[in-house]
Coordinates of C-alpha atoms in Angstrom, one line a residue:
M1 CA 111.8 158.4 128.6
D2 CA 108.5 157.9 125.7
K3 CA 106.5 160.5 125.6
I4 CA 102.4 159.3 126.4
G5 CA 99.7 160.7 124.8
E6 CA 97.1 162.6 126.3
R7 CA 94.0 161.2 125.0
N8 CA 94.8 157.8 126.5
E9 CA 96.5 158.5 129.5
P10 CA 97.7 154.2 130.4
T11 CA 96.5 153.4 134.3
K12 CA 99.7 152.6 136.7
N13 CA 99.4 148.5 135.9
N14 CA 98.4 148.2 132.5
P15 CA 100.0 151.3 129.9
F16 CA 97.2 149.8 127.2
D17 CA 94.3 148.8 129.1
D18 CA 91.3 147.5 127.3
E19 CA 88.8 150.7 127.8
T20 CA 91.0 153.1 126.2
F21 CA 92.2 150.5 123.0
T22 CA 90.7 150.9 119.6
T23 CA 90.0 149.1 117.0
F24 CA 90.7 149.8 113.1
G25 CA 87.6 150.6 112.4
H26 CA 88.5 152.2 109.4
L27 CA 90.2 149.3 107.5
T28 CA 89.1 146.1 106.0
K29 CA 88.5 143.0 108.1
L30 CA 90.8 140.0 107.4
T31 CA 90.3 136.4 107.9
P32 CA 92.5 135.7 111.1
L33 CA 95.8 133.4 109.5
D34 CA 97.9 131.1 111.3
I35 CA 100.4 129.0 110.2
D36 CA 101.7 125.7 111.0
F37 CA 105.5 124.8 109.4
H38 CA 106.6 120.7 109.2
D39 CA 109.9 119.0 108.6
L40 CA 112.0 122.9 107.8
T41 CA 115.6 122.0 107.8
Y42 CA 117.9 124.6 106.6
S43 CA 121.9 124.5 105.9
V44 CA 124.3 126.8 105.2
P45 CA 128.2 125.7 103.4
F46 CA 130.5 125.8 105.8
E47 CA 134.2 127.3 105.0
G48 CA 134.4 125.0 101.8
K49 CA 134.1 121.9 104.0
G50 CA 130.1 121.3 103.4
S51 CA 128.1 122.5 105.4
K52 CA 126.7 123.6 108.5
V53 CA 122.8 123.3 109.2
I54 CA 121.2 125.9 111.2
L55 CA 117.8 123.9 111.1
R56 CA 117.3 120.5 111.9
G57 CA 113.4 119.2 110.9
I58 CA 111.4 121.6 113.4
S59 CA 108.0 121.2 113.5
G60 CA 105.6 124.1 114.6
Q61 CA 102.3 125.8 114.9
F62 CA 101.5 129.7 115.8
K63 CA 97.9 131.1 115.8
S64 CA 95.8 133.8 115.2
G65 CA 95.3 136.1 118.2
E66 CA 97.8 135.0 120.0
L67 CA 101.3 136.2 121.1
T68 CA 104.3 134.2 120.4
A69 CA 107.7 134.5 120.7
I70 CA 110.7 132.6 119.8
L71 CA 113.4 131.8 121.8
G72 CA 116.8 131.0 122.6
A73 CA 120.7 131.3 122.9
S74 CA 122.8 133.6 120.4
G75 CA 123.5 130.8 117.0
A76 CA 120.0 128.4 118.3
G77 CA 118.0 129.3 115.2
K78 CA 115.7 131.5 116.0
S79 CA 116.8 134.5 113.6
T80 CA 116.1 131.8 110.7
L81 CA 112.9 129.9 111.5
L82 CA 111.7 133.8 111.5
N83 CA 113.1 134.9 108.0
I84 CA 111.9 131.3 106.1
L85 CA 108.7 132.2 108.0
A86 CA 108.9 135.4 107.1
G87 CA 110.2 134.7 103.5
Y88 CA 112.7 137.4 103.9
K89 CA 115.8 135.2 102.4
C90 CA 116.7 131.4 103.6
Q91 CA 114.2 130.5 100.7
E92 CA 116.7 127.0 100.3
A93 CA 115.2 125.8 102.9
T94 CA 113.2 122.8 102.6
G95 CA 109.9 121.3 104.8
S96 CA 106.8 122.6 104.8
I97 CA 104.6 125.6 105.8
N98 CA 101.3 126.7 105.7
I99 CA 98.6 129.2 106.0
N100 CA 95.2 128.4 107.3
G101 CA 95.9 124.4 105.9
I102 CA 97.1 125.5 102.9
P103 CA 100.4 125.4 101.3
R104 CA 101.6 129.0 101.5
D105 CA 101.5 131.3 98.3
L106 CA 104.8 133.5 99.3
K107 CA 103.8 135.6 96.4
E108 CA 100.1 135.5 98.0
F109 CA 101.8 135.7 101.6
K110 CA 103.7 138.4 101.4
K111 CA 100.4 140.9 101.0
S112 CA 99.0 140.0 104.2
S113 CA 102.1 139.2 106.4
C114 CA 104.7 142.4 107.2
Y115 CA 108.1 142.0 108.8
I116 CA 109.7 144.4 111.6
M117 CA 113.8 144.0 111.3
Q118 CA 115.4 144.6 114.7
N119 CA 117.7 148.1 113.6
D120 CA 114.8 150.7 112.8
L121 CA 114.6 151.9 109.7
I122 CA 112.8 154.7 109.1
Q123 CA 113.1 157.8 107.0
P124 CA 115.3 160.1 108.9
K125 CA 114.3 163.6 107.9
L126 CA 110.4 162.9 108.3
T127 CA 107.7 163.6 111.5
V128 CA 105.7 160.8 112.3
T129 CA 102.4 161.7 110.9
E130 CA 104.8 162.3 106.9
S131 CA 105.8 159.5 107.9
M132 CA 102.3 158.4 108.1
H133 CA 100.7 160.0 104.9
F134 CA 103.7 158.2 103.0
A135 CA 103.2 155.3 103.6
I136 CA 99.5 154.9 103.8
D137 CA 99.6 156.9 100.3
L138 CA 102.2 153.7 99.1
K139 CA 100.1 150.8 100.4
I140 CA 96.7 152.1 99.6
G141 CA 97.1 154.5 97.1
S142 CA 93.8 156.3 96.0
K143 CA 91.6 153.1 96.9
L144 CA 90.6 155.7 100.2
T145 CA 89.8 159.6 100.2
K146 CA 92.1 161.7 102.3
K147 CA 89.6 162.1 104.9
E148 CA 89.4 158.8 105.3
K149 CA 93.1 158.1 105.5
S150 CA 93.1 161.0 107.9
A151 CA 91.2 159.3 110.5
I152 CA 93.3 155.8 109.8
I153 CA 96.4 157.8 110.1
K154 CA 95.0 159.4 114.0
E155 CA 93.5 155.8 114.8
I156 CA 97.1 154.4 114.8
I157 CA 98.6 157.7 116.3
N158 CA 96.6 156.8 119.4
I159 CA 96.4 153.3 119.7
L160 CA 100.5 153.6 119.4
R161 CA 100.8 155.9 121.9
L162 CA 102.6 158.3 119.2
T163 CA 100.0 161.3 119.7
N164 CA 102.9 164.1 121.8
A165 CA 105.4 162.9 119.2
R166 CA 103.3 164.0 115.7
D167 CA 104.8 166.5 114.9
T168 CA 108.8 165.2 115.9
I169 CA 111.2 164.7 113.2
S170 CA 112.3 160.9 113.4
D171 CA 115.9 161.3 113.9
T172 CA 114.6 162.9 117.5
L173 CA 112.5 160.4 118.7
S174 CA 112.9 158.4 121.7
G175 CA 114.4 154.3 120.8
G176 CA 110.3 153.2 121.8
E177 CA 109.1 155.9 120.1
K178 CA 110.6 154.5 117.0
K179 CA 109.9 151.3 117.0
R180 CA 106.4 151.9 118.2
L181 CA 106.8 154.0 114.5
S182 CA 108.4 150.8 112.3
I183 CA 105.1 149.0 113.8
A184 CA 102.7 151.9 112.9
L185 CA 104.0 152.3 109.1
E186 CA 103.1 148.4 108.3
M187 CA 100.0 148.7 110.5
V188 CA 98.6 151.0 107.8
N189 CA 97.1 148.2 105.7
N190 CA 96.5 145.9 108.6
P191 CA 98.3 143.0 107.5
S192 CA 97.1 139.5 109.1
I193 CA 100.2 138.6 110.1
L194 CA 103.0 140.3 111.6
F195 CA 107.0 139.0 112.8
L196 CA 109.4 140.9 114.6
D197 CA 113.0 140.2 114.8
E198 CA 113.7 141.0 119.1
P199 CA 111.4 144.3 119.4
T200 CA 113.6 144.9 122.9
T201 CA 116.5 145.3 121.9
G202 CA 117.6 148.7 122.6
L203 CA 115.2 149.4 125.1
D204 CA 115.0 150.3 128.6
E205 CA 112.7 147.6 130.3
I206 CA 109.6 149.5 130.9
S207 CA 110.1 150.9 127.1
S208 CA 110.2 146.8 126.1
I209 CA 107.0 146.4 128.4
Q210 CA 105.0 148.8 126.6
T211 CA 106.0 147.4 123.3
I212 CA 105.1 143.9 124.4
L213 CA 101.3 144.9 126.0
L214 CA 101.1 147.3 122.3
L215 CA 101.8 143.8 120.3
Q216 CA 99.6 141.9 122.8
K217 CA 96.8 144.1 122.3
L218 CA 96.8 143.6 118.6
T219 CA 96.8 140.7 118.9
K220 CA 93.3 140.7 121.2
H221 CA 91.7 143.4 119.9
L222 CA 92.6 142.3 115.8
T223 CA 93.1 139.3 116.5
R224 CA 96.5 139.0 113.8
T225 CA 99.4 136.9 114.6
I226 CA 101.9 138.3 115.7
I227 CA 105.8 136.2 116.3
C228 CA 108.9 137.9 117.4
S229 CA 112.6 136.4 117.8
I230 CA 113.6 137.6 120.8
H231 CA 116.3 137.4 123.6
T232 CA 116.8 136.8 127.6
P233 CA 113.2 138.0 128.1
S234 CA 112.6 139.9 131.8
A235 CA 109.9 137.4 134.2
S236 CA 107.1 140.2 133.3
I237 CA 107.8 140.6 129.8
F238 CA 108.0 136.7 129.0
S239 CA 104.5 136.4 131.2
K240 CA 103.0 138.6 128.8
F241 CA 103.4 136.3 125.8
D242 CA 100.7 133.5 125.1
N243 CA 102.7 131.3 122.9
V244 CA 106.8 130.8 123.2
Y245 CA 109.3 128.6 120.8
V246 CA 111.9 127.3 122.1
M247 CA 115.2 126.5 120.4
A248 CA 118.3 124.5 120.9
N249 CA 120.8 124.1 118.4
G250 CA 118.4 124.5 115.4
Q251 CA 115.4 121.6 117.6
C252 CA 112.4 122.7 120.1
V253 CA 113.1 122.2 123.3
Y254 CA 109.7 123.4 123.8
R255 CA 106.8 124.9 122.3
G256 CA 103.2 125.7 124.2
P257 CA 101.5 127.9 126.6
S258 CA 104.9 130.4 128.2
N259 CA 102.6 129.7 132.0
N260 CA 103.5 126.3 131.5
I261 CA 106.9 125.8 131.3
V262 CA 107.8 125.4 135.1
S263 CA 105.1 122.1 134.9
F264 CA 106.5 121.2 131.9
F265 CA 110.4 121.4 133.8
Q266 CA 108.6 118.7 136.5
Q267 CA 107.3 116.1 133.7
I268 CA 111.0 116.0 133.1
N269 CA 111.9 115.7 136.6
I270 CA 113.8 119.5 136.1
E271 CA 112.8 121.8 139.4
C272 CA 113.0 125.0 138.3
P273 CA 114.5 127.6 140.9
I274 CA 111.9 129.4 142.3
H275 CA 113.6 133.0 142.4
Y276 CA 114.4 131.3 138.5
N277 CA 112.8 133.9 135.7
P278 CA 111.8 130.3 133.9
A279 CA 112.6 132.1 130.4
D280 CA 116.6 132.4 131.2
F281 CA 115.6 128.7 133.3
I282 CA 115.0 127.3 129.9
I283 CA 117.7 129.4 128.0
E284 CA 120.3 128.1 130.5
I285 CA 119.1 124.5 129.9
S286 CA 119.7 124.4 125.8
T287 CA 122.7 125.6 125.6
G288 CA 124.0 122.6 128.0
E289 CA 124.9 123.4 130.9
Y290 CA 122.8 120.8 132.6
G291 CA 124.5 118.5 130.1
Q292 CA 124.2 117.4 127.1
E293 CA 121.4 114.5 127.5
K294 CA 118.4 117.0 129.8
V295 CA 118.6 118.7 126.2
D296 CA 118.2 115.5 124.1
E297 CA 115.0 114.4 126.5
M298 CA 113.4 117.7 126.5
I299 CA 114.0 117.5 122.1
T300 CA 112.1 113.8 122.2
Y301 CA 109.7 114.9 125.0
V302 CA 108.9 118.3 123.1
E303 CA 108.1 115.5 120.0
R304 CA 106.1 113.0 121.9
N305 CA 104.3 114.6 124.2
F306 CA 102.9 118.3 121.9
P307 CA 101.7 117.0 118.6
I308 CA 101.0 119.7 116.3
L309 CA 96.8 119.6 115.6
P310 CA 95.9 119.8 111.9
V311 CA 94.6 123.2 110.6
K312 CA 91.1 123.3 108.7
E313 CA 91.5 124.2 105.2
T314 CA 89.8 127.5 104.4
I315 CA 90.7 130.2 101.7
T316 CA 91.5 133.7 102.9
K317 CA 89.3 136.8 102.6
F318 CA 92.5 138.3 101.3
E319 CA 93.0 136.8 98.4
L320 CA 89.8 137.2 97.9
E321 CA 89.5 140.3 98.2
R322 CA 92.9 141.4 98.0
K323 CA 92.9 140.1 94.3
N324 CA 94.1 142.3 91.5
F325 CA 94.3 145.2 94.2
R326 CA 97.7 147.3 93.1
I327 CA 99.2 150.5 93.7
S328 CA 99.4 152.3 89.9
W329 CA 103.9 152.6 88.8
Y330 CA 102.6 156.2 88.7
I331 CA 101.3 157.1 91.8
Q332 CA 104.3 155.0 93.4
F333 CA 106.8 157.4 91.8
I334 CA 104.9 160.5 92.6
T335 CA 105.0 159.5 96.0
L336 CA 108.5 158.6 96.1
F337 CA 109.6 161.7 95.0
K338 CA 107.7 164.0 97.0
R339 CA 109.0 161.7 99.9
M340 CA 113.2 162.3 98.6
M341 CA 112.5 166.1 98.1
L342 CA 111.1 166.7 101.1
Q343 CA 114.4 164.6 102.8
L344 CA 116.1 167.3 101.0
Y345 CA 114.6 170.1 100.9
R346 CA 114.9 169.1 105.4
D347 CA 118.9 168.3 105.1
K348 CA 119.6 171.7 104.4
K349 CA 122.9 171.4 106.4
Y350 CA 124.6 168.5 103.9
E351 CA 123.2 170.5 100.7
Y352 CA 124.8 174.3 101.8
L353 CA 127.3 171.7 102.5
K354 CA 127.8 170.6 99.1
I355 CA 127.0 174.6 97.4
S356 CA 130.0 175.7 99.6
L357 CA 131.9 173.2 99.0
H358 CA 131.3 174.0 94.9
I359 CA 131.8 177.7 95.7
F360 CA 135.3 177.0 97.1
L361 CA 136.5 174.8 95.0
G362 CA 134.9 177.4 91.9
F363 CA 137.1 179.2 93.4
I364 CA 140.3 178.1 94.4
N365 CA 140.5 176.5 90.6
G366 CA 139.4 179.6 89.1
L367 CA 141.8 181.4 90.6
I368 CA 144.4 178.6 89.9
F369 CA 143.7 179.5 86.5
L370 CA 142.9 183.3 86.4
N371 CA 142.9 184.7 82.7
F372 CA 144.1 181.4 81.2
G373 CA 141.4 181.3 78.9
N374 CA 142.3 182.9 76.1
D375 CA 146.1 183.6 76.6
A376 CA 147.9 181.7 74.2
S377 CA 151.3 181.5 76.3
K378 CA 149.0 179.5 78.9
T379 CA 146.9 177.2 76.4
L380 CA 148.3 173.8 78.1
F381 CA 147.6 174.7 81.0
N382 CA 144.0 175.5 80.1
F383 CA 144.0 172.2 79.1
G384 CA 145.2 171.3 82.6
F385 CA 142.2 173.3 83.4
C386 CA 139.6 171.4 81.9
F387 CA 140.7 167.8 83.5
I388 CA 140.7 169.4 87.1
C389 CA 136.9 170.2 86.4
L390 CA 136.5 166.6 85.0
I391 CA 138.2 165.3 88.3
I392 CA 136.4 167.8 90.7
F393 CA 133.0 166.4 88.9
L394 CA 134.5 162.6 89.2
Y395 CA 135.4 163.6 93.4
I396 CA 132.4 165.5 94.4
P397 CA 129.5 163.6 93.5
M398 CA 130.6 159.9 93.9
F399 CA 131.7 160.6 97.6
P400 CA 128.3 161.6 99.1
I401 CA 126.8 158.4 97.6
L402 CA 129.9 156.4 99.6
L403 CA 129.1 157.6 102.8
R404 CA 125.3 157.8 102.9
Y405 CA 123.5 155.6 100.4
P406 CA 125.0 152.0 101.9
S407 CA 122.7 152.7 105.3
E408 CA 119.7 153.7 102.7
I409 CA 119.6 150.7 100.8
H410 CA 118.5 148.5 104.3
L411 CA 115.6 151.1 105.2
V412 CA 115.2 149.7 100.3
K413 CA 115.1 146.2 101.6
R414 CA 112.8 146.4 104.3
E415 CA 109.8 148.4 102.5
H416 CA 110.7 146.5 99.4
F417 CA 110.2 143.9 101.0
N418 CA 107.3 144.7 102.8
R419 CA 105.6 145.3 99.2
W420 CA 106.1 149.3 99.7
Y421 CA 106.8 150.4 96.5
N422 CA 107.9 148.5 93.3
L423 CA 111.9 148.7 92.6
S424 CA 111.5 150.9 88.6
S425 CA 109.3 153.4 90.8
Y426 CA 111.5 154.2 93.6
Y427 CA 114.4 153.9 91.2
F428 CA 113.3 156.1 88.8
A429 CA 112.7 158.2 91.6
L430 CA 115.5 158.3 93.2
T431 CA 117.3 158.9 89.7
L432 CA 114.9 162.5 89.4
S433 CA 115.5 163.5 92.6
S434 CA 119.1 164.0 92.4
I435 CA 118.9 166.1 89.2
P436 CA 118.1 169.8 91.3
A437 CA 120.8 169.4 93.3
Q438 CA 123.2 168.7 91.0
F439 CA 122.5 171.0 88.0
F440 CA 122.6 174.4 90.5
N441 CA 125.1 172.9 92.0
T442 CA 127.1 172.8 88.3
L443 CA 126.2 175.8 87.1
I444 CA 127.4 177.5 90.1
Y445 CA 130.6 176.2 89.5
V446 CA 130.9 176.3 86.1
L447 CA 129.7 180.0 86.1
M448 CA 133.0 180.7 88.9
V449 CA 135.2 179.4 86.9
Y450 CA 134.2 180.2 83.2
N451 CA 134.3 183.3 84.7
F452 CA 137.9 183.9 85.8
T453 CA 139.8 181.7 83.8
G454 CA 139.3 184.3 81.1
Q455 CA 137.2 181.2 79.0
P456 CA 135.3 182.8 75.7
L457 CA 132.1 184.6 77.1
E458 CA 129.8 183.3 73.9
F459 CA 127.0 181.6 75.3
S460 CA 127.1 178.4 72.5
R461 CA 130.0 177.9 74.7
I462 CA 128.9 177.7 77.9
S463 CA 126.6 175.4 77.2
R464 CA 128.2 173.5 75.9
F465 CA 130.5 173.0 78.5
F466 CA 128.1 173.1 81.2
L467 CA 126.5 169.9 79.7
I468 CA 129.5 167.9 79.9
C469 CA 130.3 169.0 83.1
L470 CA 126.9 167.8 84.3
V471 CA 127.1 164.3 82.5
C472 CA 129.5 163.8 83.8
A473 CA 128.9 164.3 87.5
F474 CA 125.6 162.1 86.8
I475 CA 128.0 159.0 85.6
A476 CA 130.3 159.9 88.6
E477 CA 127.0 159.4 91.0
S478 CA 125.9 156.7 89.2
I479 CA 129.3 155.4 89.4
G480 CA 129.6 155.9 93.4
L481 CA 126.1 154.6 93.8
S482 CA 127.0 150.8 92.2
I483 CA 129.8 150.9 94.4
A484 CA 127.9 152.1 97.7
C485 CA 124.5 149.4 97.0
T486 CA 127.3 146.6 96.6
L487 CA 129.3 146.9 99.0
N488 CA 129.5 148.7 103.2
V489 CA 130.6 152.4 103.8
V490 CA 134.8 151.0 104.5
N491 CA 135.0 149.2 101.2
G492 CA 133.5 152.0 99.3
M493 CA 135.4 154.5 100.6
F494 CA 138.2 151.9 99.5
I495 CA 137.2 150.8 95.9
G496 CA 135.6 154.1 94.7
P497 CA 139.2 156.4 94.9
A498 CA 140.9 153.3 93.2
I499 CA 138.3 153.1 90.4
A500 CA 138.9 157.3 89.7
A501 CA 142.6 157.2 89.8
S502 CA 142.2 154.6 86.8
L503 CA 139.9 156.4 85.0
M504 CA 141.6 159.6 85.4
L505 CA 144.9 157.6 84.3
I506 CA 144.0 155.5 81.3
S507 CA 142.2 158.5 80.1
I508 CA 145.2 160.8 79.2
Q509 CA 147.7 158.5 78.0
G510 CA 149.6 159.2 74.9
M511 CA 148.9 162.6 74.8
G512 CA 151.2 164.8 73.0
D513 CA 152.8 161.8 72.0
P514 CA 153.5 162.6 68.6
E515 CA 153.9 158.6 68.0
P516 CA 150.1 156.8 67.8
L517 CA 149.2 154.5 69.9
S518 CA 148.9 150.6 69.5
I519 CA 145.1 149.5 69.2
Y520 CA 144.9 148.1 72.4
R521 CA 146.3 151.4 73.8
I522 CA 143.6 153.3 72.3
I523 CA 140.5 151.0 73.6
V524 CA 141.3 151.1 76.9
M525 CA 141.9 154.8 76.7
Y526 CA 138.4 154.8 75.8
S527 CA 137.1 152.5 77.2
S528 CA 137.5 156.3 80.4
Y529 CA 134.4 158.0 79.7
L530 CA 137.0 161.0 81.2
R531 CA 137.9 160.5 77.7
Y532 CA 135.1 162.1 76.2
G533 CA 135.0 164.4 78.4
L534 CA 137.9 165.5 77.8
E535 CA 137.3 166.0 74.4
G536 CA 134.2 168.1 75.2
L537 CA 135.5 170.9 77.2
V538 CA 138.6 170.9 74.5
I539 CA 136.1 170.9 71.6
S540 CA 134.2 173.1 73.3
M541 CA 136.5 175.9 74.1
Y542 CA 138.7 175.7 71.0
G543 CA 136.7 173.9 68.7
F544 CA 134.5 175.8 66.6
N545 CA 136.2 178.1 64.2
R546 CA 137.5 179.7 66.7
G547 CA 140.0 182.5 66.6
K548 CA 143.4 183.0 67.1
L549 CA 144.5 183.1 70.6
Y550 CA 145.3 186.2 72.2
C551 CA 149.6 186.2 72.9
P552 CA 150.8 189.2 75.3
P553 CA 153.6 191.6 74.4
E554 CA 155.4 190.8 77.3
E555 CA 155.7 186.7 76.3
D556 CA 157.9 186.5 73.9
F557 CA 157.2 183.6 71.7
C558 CA 153.7 182.0 71.8
P559 CA 153.8 177.9 71.1
I560 CA 150.1 177.6 70.5
H561 CA 148.5 180.7 69.0
S562 CA 146.4 178.7 67.2
P563 CA 143.5 176.5 68.4
I564 CA 143.9 174.3 65.9
E565 CA 147.2 173.7 66.8
L566 CA 146.1 173.0 70.5
L567 CA 143.7 170.5 69.1
R568 CA 146.2 168.6 66.6
L569 CA 148.6 168.3 69.5
M570 CA 146.3 166.7 71.4
K571 CA 145.1 164.5 68.8
M572 CA 141.6 166.3 69.0
E573 CA 141.8 167.8 65.1
H574 CA 139.0 165.0 64.2
T575 CA 136.8 165.0 67.6
I576 CA 133.0 166.1 67.0
Y577 CA 131.4 167.5 70.1
W578 CA 128.1 165.9 69.6
V579 CA 129.5 162.7 69.4
D580 CA 131.9 163.1 72.5
L581 CA 128.2 164.1 73.8
L582 CA 126.7 161.5 72.7
V583 CA 129.0 158.0 73.8
L584 CA 128.9 160.4 76.9
V585 CA 124.6 159.9 77.7
I586 CA 125.2 156.2 76.5
I587 CA 127.5 155.6 79.0
L588 CA 125.4 157.0 81.6
I589 CA 122.1 155.0 80.6
F590 CA 124.5 152.0 80.5
L591 CA 125.6 152.8 84.2
K592 CA 121.9 153.7 85.7
A593 CA 120.8 150.4 84.0
I594 CA 123.9 148.3 85.3
T595 CA 122.6 149.9 88.8
F596 CA 119.5 149.5 88.6
Y597 CA 120.7 145.7 88.2
L598 CA 122.8 145.9 91.3
I599 CA 120.4 147.5 93.3
R600 CA 117.8 144.3 92.1
Q601 CA 120.6 141.7 92.9
R602 CA 121.3 143.5 96.8
L603 CA 117.3 142.6 97.3
Y604 CA 116.7 139.3 95.7
P605 CA 120.2 138.3 94.8
N606 CA 120.7 135.2 91.4
K607 CA 122.9 132.5 92.1
T608 CA 125.9 134.1 90.8
F609 CA 125.4 136.7 92.8
K610 CA 124.7 134.6 96.5
T611 CA 128.2 132.7 95.3
L612 CA 130.5 135.8 95.0
H613 CA 129.2 136.2 99.0
L614 CA 129.9 133.2 100.2
I615 CA 133.4 133.1 98.1
G616 CA 133.9 136.6 100.4
Q617 CA 132.5 135.7 103.6
I618 CA 134.5 132.8 103.4
L619 CA 137.7 135.0 102.7
K620 CA 137.1 137.2 105.3
S621 CA 136.8 134.4 108.0
R622 CA 139.8 133.1 106.8
I623 CA 142.2 136.1 107.1
N624 CA 140.5 137.4 110.2
S625 CA 141.3 133.7 111.3
A626 CA 145.1 133.7 110.3

């Protein structure tokens, strides 16, 4: 059951009475926007056999001050229509879309609209108030004072009945509260048009009615244009919509007031049973249960008798006021960094688990190679210790990213589409926020194993060893991020270990073999960053003019008594530590750039990525049908 704020207690009949509903007095009044579209057509390639038509030349008009529902059975095209109108995707659609009678400029249109998706994508470790503060800092920046921002947040929280939940972590909110918080986060800059994809999905009847009543009041009091796609609404919910747009197989079978559907049926000689919900009945007819001829008759009648009246062309106040309004990159970066660090601090169990894992592996690895560091009889084993350190800093930083980031990228996509921030400011904040924890975990592990294994206790050697491990950890993290932003969890957990195993295998080929490697094998070997990391760790401990190793008296013979002998055996006698470190840093920068590019393509794919995605869908559908 959703929590209801004490300040605005709802009445029995209507939880959002006019007397208790306030307006956004602190926000700029924006000119209402009407949206109309004509001859929208959209199709997608279909399994290499031509194309599948999703929208078939439909037209319509949604006005400000009206709550509009797009209805239709599954596959009717309602979500596609909503995506096209919002500019979210499907930009290959043909036809025209006008805002207040002027052809839509998508870049300017996004400044005055927002898209609230079906899944409640909200930051998981923030309270309601904190989420609102970060949203208003990202959307409005320093244009308003802290006092004015607090007033806006308080007003929105009261309006959306989140008063009692203001200090509740969003993970623990009820379904209705999460839905209202999603709306609240987008309302901080008072957009003129709101698109909502099935806002009642997953909610009980009471929560659904409260959500729709809230949207209804927002349209009336703020004169906003609110458009929802909705699946099989109840009769009580259906009656709350001012305007409905019903679709069937990519065509419009009804557009007009919700209370006019019964008379519409009568005009085409269809009798709606008294006990039937008109929304259920029109969807049943649109699916062809009463014959395809009835569907065709409805389409023809709508096109002939429901004309779209032209809208008078106006220049919106939004464009005049916000033309040069832009939040600085620095403010976005600082706000996002603070938000990420706060969530890392709140997610203590996750951080404690990573620390515990590094401590555990430090104990295990340190005890396995206990006091091997200065033992001439165990030099080759100590070489294996270096390689195991690299394996640990390959898998441990990568796996959490593969598991967590595929869900986060959807949240990034929603926030970036609604113009919360630039992608570059988000990526820099993400990169910087991961440094402290990774630095601390790497330091714990290195200090433990370095002492346990009896390596030379020289600050310069410890520092060089630590630097290589740290940079390799960041590289593994970047590899995981590049995979996770492209693939889902299942595919990422398959591809990630496969790539890691390949990097390990090619990095150690030819070691100990007196025969020189062919040029192509050398190129392949040095294509793995682990090779540079391994060289760096070995040189850290055995390079820089280290003296002879200790040979225990119980050993009859120590084959590798001098560090230079090991370096010659492993073909590292001419290796320069700082060159390896420089190459690792270059690889890290390159991977960071690649990851940024892949995230950008995930948000706004170019033709190549769209083609690859289509090929993947075709292969998946054929495998499933086989």
